[in-house]
Amino acid sequence: MREQEIGALERVRLRITCPDGLGIVASVAQFLATEGANIVQSDQYSLDPSGGQFFMRIVFECAHAASRLEDMRHRFDRIAKTYDMNVQCSLVAQKKRIGIFVTKEDHCLLELLWLWQAGDLDADIAVVVSNHDTLRHCVAPMGIPFVHIPINDKEAAERQQLAVLETHGVHTVVLARYMQIVSPTFVAQYPQQMINIHHSFLPAFVGGNPYRQALDRGVKMIGATAHYVTNVLDEGPIIEQDVQRVTHRDDLEALKRIGKHVERTVLARAVQWHLDDRVLVVGNKTVVFR
Amino acid sequence: MREQEIGALERVRLRITCPDGLGIVASVAQFLATEGANIVQSDQYSLDPSGGQFFMRIVFECAHAASRLEDMRHRFDRIAKTYDMNVQCSLVAQKKRIGIFVTKEDHCLLELLWLWQAGDLDADIAVVVSNHDTLRHCVAPMGIPFVHIPINDKEAAERQQLAVLETHGVHTVVLARYMQIVSPTFVAQYPQQMINIHHSFLPAFVGGNPYRQALDRGVKMIGATAHYVTNVLDEGPIIEQDVQRVTHRDDLEALKRIGKHVERTVLARAVQWHLDDRVLVVGNKTVVFR
Amino acid sequence: MREQEIGALERVRLRITCPDGLGIVASVAQFLATEGANIVQSDQYSLDPSGGQFFMRIVFECAHAASRLEDMRHRFDRIAKTYDMNVQCSLVAQKKRIGIFVTKEDHCLLELLWLWQAGDLDADIAVVVSNHDTLRHCVAPMGIPFVHIPINDKEAAERQQLAVLETHGVHTVVLARYMQIVSPTFVAQYPQQMINIHHSFLPAFVGGNPYRQALDRGVKMIGATAHYVTNVLDEGPIIEQDVQRVTHRDDLEALKRIGKHVERTVLARAVQWHLDDRVLVVGNKTVVFR
Amino acid sequence: MREQEIGALERVRLRITCPDGLGIVASVAQFLATEGANIVQSDQYSLDPSGGQFFMRIVFECAHAASRLEDMRHRFDRIAKTYDMNVQCSLVAQKKRIGIFVTKEDHCLLELLWLWQAGDLDADIAVVVSNHDTLRHCVAPMGIPFVHIPINDKEAAERQQLAVLETHGVHTVVLARYMQIVSPTFVAQYPQQMINIHHSFLPAFVGGNPYRQALDRGVKMIGATAHYVTNVLDEGPIIEQDVQRVTHRDDLEALKRIGKHVERTVLARAVQWHLDDRVLVVGNKTVVFR
């Protein structure tokens, strides 16, 4: 179900994390009812009902949500304090702005551009950044800025990249087969807002040339993993994974070709769920409310 | 996540269907909080937030739920009436009793027996009924009654069958490749409580010999469908489906062999979800809260 | 394994259909050895070793295959006659020319264009034909002719279409969500050379609006089917099928969105196999040597 | 397609490995034709047509194959020498004898027993060996010997195990969740004839407690791997792998329950392919002719 606006009602996504306990759902639901907001979808998950961490995602709709949201947040504060809640809240109508990083491989970029064109990616693609000029022709005709930042001095380049992202108001960074390691400084700017696609079924085949590693090991399926970027390479919280069957007939070229399909499928799903605020991070893992 | 008892707390599954509207979740959650019940899991779905049908499944836990349940139900009545709710409620600890119908094929029966033995089927297998004596040896050693009711006079046989089910206190009937059509009278006794496995990906290949039909059509995948039984053959609400890839090399024998694996997998999932009260019927379709 | 040229050796694909019998493989292999041709890949299948239909696909390589092919065919004639063989033969280096028919939906077209751009579609896209001008912008920038033939007079339009295909030397026609029925005259021009994608798991949901039909039936998976076009709607030999899981949450829009992914994946596979001469038709079914 | 006897003809499986080169297929096919043998199925694969390793599996049928096989082998010797072939040959009718090793978990054992009972495992189950007496009740009623060899002195126990296998004429050993490491001496007795099921998608989660490791890493799919046993733990040639989707809701118990299904499916496939001589080992990888 897509969460679109119906009539004059406006939709809001609410995400709550707190220690589990008695009365949380009742307090939140009571609050929303009092505000005249109707719950459209609700998901919850608890690590342990007796005080473990509790996760909740609610989509509600009410009249004039956009103009009232600030006030509602204020009124909700009392409940948030009572239960020690971490609260996040966003208007469905207010699209996130994403920045896509690429190198020379186009398949993940093209998948995102195509979904965006088809209206199936609920975001504004603010900018595409690359250390090569190779893929400019995919991006420019769509009226999306393409910024080529060659990497000679890594630190200088990263300062430039961050400046570009700020200029374009980027909320979420997608590394769409961007074959560079980003620094802790960069990572710190986009906590749980930077998604990478790794071309293996993690934790198998961490690091470089995973298809070559897969070929050498003789696996019967190859995979791809979309995860949030942290400071440990290929170790961030996994958002989504998928695999495809291969056989002894598939050489390195074939694995790459088959893998491209898996990579773009997995990355697209992860980005879509992230944009819908469906992904909550707990430690090094994710809760995905689908 | 399995919903087991923790300590002295007892768990209850609550299912609600009603017209959607403002304040439903708040009222239910408030009620449970007042009763000292903690919500362990909650799923909801609405056909349309503006008055469409609303579905909710809650698992909650509280002290002494078993002894208090009747009183809680009584106190809940006011809310149920306010929102025109259809309410169903069951103790997690109180296992459903199932009756399995078979003919001569053993694979679906064996899958259910194994799961039950392994503690992965949250039910009591009360009785196995068959129109042949063929599979008695699978059932008898487990201490489960096996009742052979030959079908000469169809009406008389059905009366016997119903009597056996009543004697054994059967709540849910599973047709595990029972190759007979049951009468409307029989169906009426187990509304949304009788599950059939059909050996095709419905609505493809309705009726007899679906593997032969699949072979003749040259499909590249074969499937199985678990559904609630209604009075229209192979037309009841679908609970679960799955498929498996086949090739031109697979002859009728191979399709049957591959199909057996899909059939038992699909039937097992459907029965498990049904036993966990995860399946709600709306018209000729199901809502499955997984 | 992709069948590419290595060094000065040239590759040829050979397809043989004949009644099964003793000595067929020996005769063919002996012939190729005598010609100095090395068998790179070989697949065979027999409906029945005792005189049933026999299917064989061989990829061989030899020096100067292109210039020698006509002579080799001639010398092979004796064997072909002995075993009553239907023989087809094509140079791997000689790409098939395909014509793509579309209406307004772009996803299947885009998938084929991408694969072609990425070098993963072993064909020349000769022309794209449409009854609407909508998708011209996807095609024109790639230097591929886009021909808009509005359909007012159906017969006249079809004559125009056939003329365009002839002009561009089209060997294989792909109906990439072309929402029109083609006439028997048209079909007869491209026997087993016209591929359609139907947006359901055939034979379920034949005809119009299959996603609406799927929604109404409440299936738990939706699919797509690529098949050769014959004169009976949605009844031609199936080349490939696949499915994707859906839930009660998925409304019509969601089914279409999920379905698009399956459609383009399935169509791409079918077209690739067809281009590699991997698909042999037997009656209303296919043998696919993968 | 199953390779069963038809009429008085008897079927033989022939497997050949040799350096690739001109005329191999022709020589083999010519030989079989001369012997009056009809090729029923044939698969081949070459690492590199120019002298790389070549693999071939042929199923042929001829009259009185059983009594003639020794002579045919003798006559084939000249060809085998010419091409430096490694040749293996077995009558389809002559079932392999397998020995199954278990500890306390029954699911993989039960799957094999059930397939065997259903006639879907083309082997004789010669004996089941265990370091515990736990699963005797599953095996004994089927008339299959169950031998309990407790492991106090590891070397002595292994001597006993080997003696039991020899007594029962075991050709293939299946470690069906046998939670013990076997010694190099043992492994050497069953080269490419000992199959293990590891409960992870190798090479992810090598070693102990893979489900715990999977839970901690937060993967979105869990898998199982069937491989030939070598002297390096979990590093032998992979025969088959598969995965199943999991979510954040699945705790350790759930992973184990879901995993059981994948394990038994994967092991069953690997054993069936091995019994059909479909698996050829090359270095640390397998060629599987399906």
PDB file of N, CA, C and O in Angstrom, chain A residues 23-41:
ATOM      1  N   GLY A  23       1.439   0.597  28.327  1.00  0.00           N
ATOM      2  CA  GLY A  23       0.711   1.825  28.018  1.00  0.00           C
ATOM      3  C   GLY A  23       1.265   2.684  26.908  1.00  0.00           C
ATOM      4  O   GLY A  23       0.697   3.734  26.599  1.00  0.00           O
ATOM      5  N   ILE A  24       2.352   2.273  26.294  1.00  0.00           N
ATOM      6  CA  ILE A  24       2.942   3.108  25.247  1.00  0.00           C
ATOM      7  C   ILE A  24       1.982   3.276  24.072  1.00  0.00           C
ATOM      8  O   ILE A  24       1.671   4.394  23.656  1.00  0.00           O
ATOM      9  N   VAL A  25       1.515   2.156  23.533  1.00  0.00           N
ATOM     10  CA  VAL A  25       0.627   2.210  22.366  1.00  0.00           C
ATOM     11  C   VAL A  25      -0.626   3.004  22.710  1.00  0.00           C
ATOM     12  O   VAL A  25      -1.090   3.845  21.939  1.00  0.00           O
ATOM     13  N   ALA A  26      -1.157   2.770  23.908  1.00  0.00           N
ATOM     14  CA  ALA A  26      -2.374   3.466  24.327  1.00  0.00           C
ATOM     15  C   ALA A  26      -2.144   4.978  24.357  1.00  0.00           C
ATOM     16  O   ALA A  26      -2.971   5.749  23.859  1.00  0.00           O
ATOM     17  N   SER A  27      -1.025   5.405  24.917  1.00  0.00           N
ATOM     18  CA  SER A  27      -0.753   6.836  25.021  1.00  0.00           C
ATOM     19  C   SER A  27      -0.635   7.465  23.636  1.00  0.00           C
ATOM     20  O   SER A  27      -1.196   8.538  23.380  1.00  0.00           O
ATOM     21  N   VAL A  28       0.111   6.793  22.750  1.00  0.00           N
ATOM     22  CA  VAL A  28       0.305   7.348  21.411  1.00  0.00           C
ATOM     23  C   VAL A  28      -1.020   7.379  20.650  1.00  0.00           C
ATOM     24  O   VAL A  28      -1.387   8.389  20.037  1.00  0.00           O
ATOM     25  N   ALA A  29      -1.738   6.270  20.704  1.00  0.00           N
ATOM     26  CA  ALA A  29      -2.995   6.179  19.958  1.00  0.00           C
ATOM     27  C   ALA A  29      -4.007   7.184  20.517  1.00  0.00           C
ATOM     28  O   ALA A  29      -4.742   7.834  19.758  1.00  0.00           O
ATOM     29  N   GLN A  30      -4.040   7.322  21.831  1.00  0.00           N
ATOM     30  CA  GLN A  30      -4.953   8.266  22.461  1.00  0.00           C
ATOM     31  C   GLN A  30      -4.627   9.689  22.020  1.00  0.00           C
ATOM     32  O   GLN A  30      -5.510  10.483  21.693  1.00  0.00           O
ATOM     33  N   PHE A  31      -3.332   9.994  21.995  1.00  0.00           N
ATOM     34  CA  PHE A  31      -2.887  11.311  21.563  1.00  0.00           C
ATOM     35  C   PHE A  31      -3.377  11.601  20.149  1.00  0.00           C
ATOM     36  O   PHE A  31      -3.933  12.665  19.872  1.00  0.00           O
ATOM     37  N   LEU A  32      -3.168  10.623  19.248  1.00  0.00           N
ATOM     38  CA  LEU A  32      -3.547  10.834  17.849  1.00  0.00           C
ATOM     39  C   LEU A  32      -5.055  10.996  17.700  1.00  0.00           C
ATOM     40  O   LEU A  32      -5.536  11.829  16.928  1.00  0.00           O
ATOM     41  N   ALA A  33      -5.810  10.205  18.463  1.00  0.00           N
ATOM     42  CA  ALA A  33      -7.266  10.302  18.396  1.00  0.00           C
ATOM     43  C   ALA A  33      -7.715  11.700  18.844  1.00  0.00           C
ATOM     44  O   ALA A  33      -8.577  12.331  18.220  1.00  0.00           O
ATOM     45  N   THR A  34      -7.115  12.168  19.904  1.00  0.00           N
ATOM     46  CA  THR A  34      -7.455  13.498  20.415  1.00  0.00           C
ATOM     47  C   THR A  34      -7.145  14.583  19.382  1.00  0.00           C
ATOM     48  O   THR A  34      -7.859  15.586  19.274  1.00  0.00           O
ATOM     49  N   GLU A  35      -6.073  14.365  18.632  1.00  0.00           N
ATOM     50  CA  GLU A  35      -5.697  15.336  17.602  1.00  0.00           C
ATOM     51  C   GLU A  35      -6.567  15.203  16.345  1.00  0.00           C
ATOM     52  O   GLU A  35      -6.356  15.920  15.365  1.00  0.00           O
ATOM     53  N   GLY A  36      -7.469  14.210  16.348  1.00  0.00           N
ATOM     54  CA  GLY A  36      -8.304  13.996  15.162  1.00  0.00           C
ATOM     55  C   GLY A  36      -7.564  13.304  14.041  1.00  0.00           C
ATOM     56  O   GLY A  36      -7.934  13.407  12.866  1.00  0.00           O
ATOM     57  N   ALA A  37      -6.486  12.600  14.389  1.00  0.00           N
ATOM     58  CA  ALA A  37      -5.683  11.920  13.375  1.00  0.00           C
ATOM     59  C   ALA A  37      -6.073  10.447  13.289  1.00  0.00           C
ATOM     60  O   ALA A  37      -6.191   9.778  14.317  1.00  0.00           O
ATOM     61  N   ASN A  38      -6.228   9.951  12.097  1.00  0.00           N
ATOM     62  CA  ASN A  38      -6.599   8.558  11.895  1.00  0.00           C
ATOM     63  C   ASN A  38      -5.351   7.741  11.539  1.00  0.00           C
ATOM     64  O   ASN A  38      -4.585   8.113  10.657  1.00  0.00           O
ATOM     65  N   ILE A  39      -5.167   6.641  12.253  1.00  0.00           N
ATOM     66  CA  ILE A  39      -4.013   5.772  11.980  1.00  0.00           C
ATOM     67  C   ILE A  39      -4.247   4.973  10.708  1.00  0.00           C
ATOM     68  O   ILE A  39      -5.211   4.219  10.610  1.00  0.00           O
ATOM     69  N   VAL A  40      -3.375   5.131   9.740  1.00  0.00           N
ATOM     70  CA  VAL A  40      -3.524   4.455   8.453  1.00  0.00           C
ATOM     71  C   VAL A  40      -2.750   3.149   8.444  1.00  0.00           C
ATOM     72  O   VAL A  40      -3.180   2.144   7.907  1.00  0.00           O
ATOM     73  N   GLN A  41      -1.585   3.184   9.044  1.00  0.00           N
ATOM     74  CA  GLN A  41      -0.805   1.963   9.158  1.00  0.00           C
ATOM     75  C   GLN A  41       0.010   2.029  10.438  1.00  0.00           C
ATOM     76  O   GLN A  41       0.437   3.101  10.864  1.00  0.00           O
TER      77      GLN A  41
END
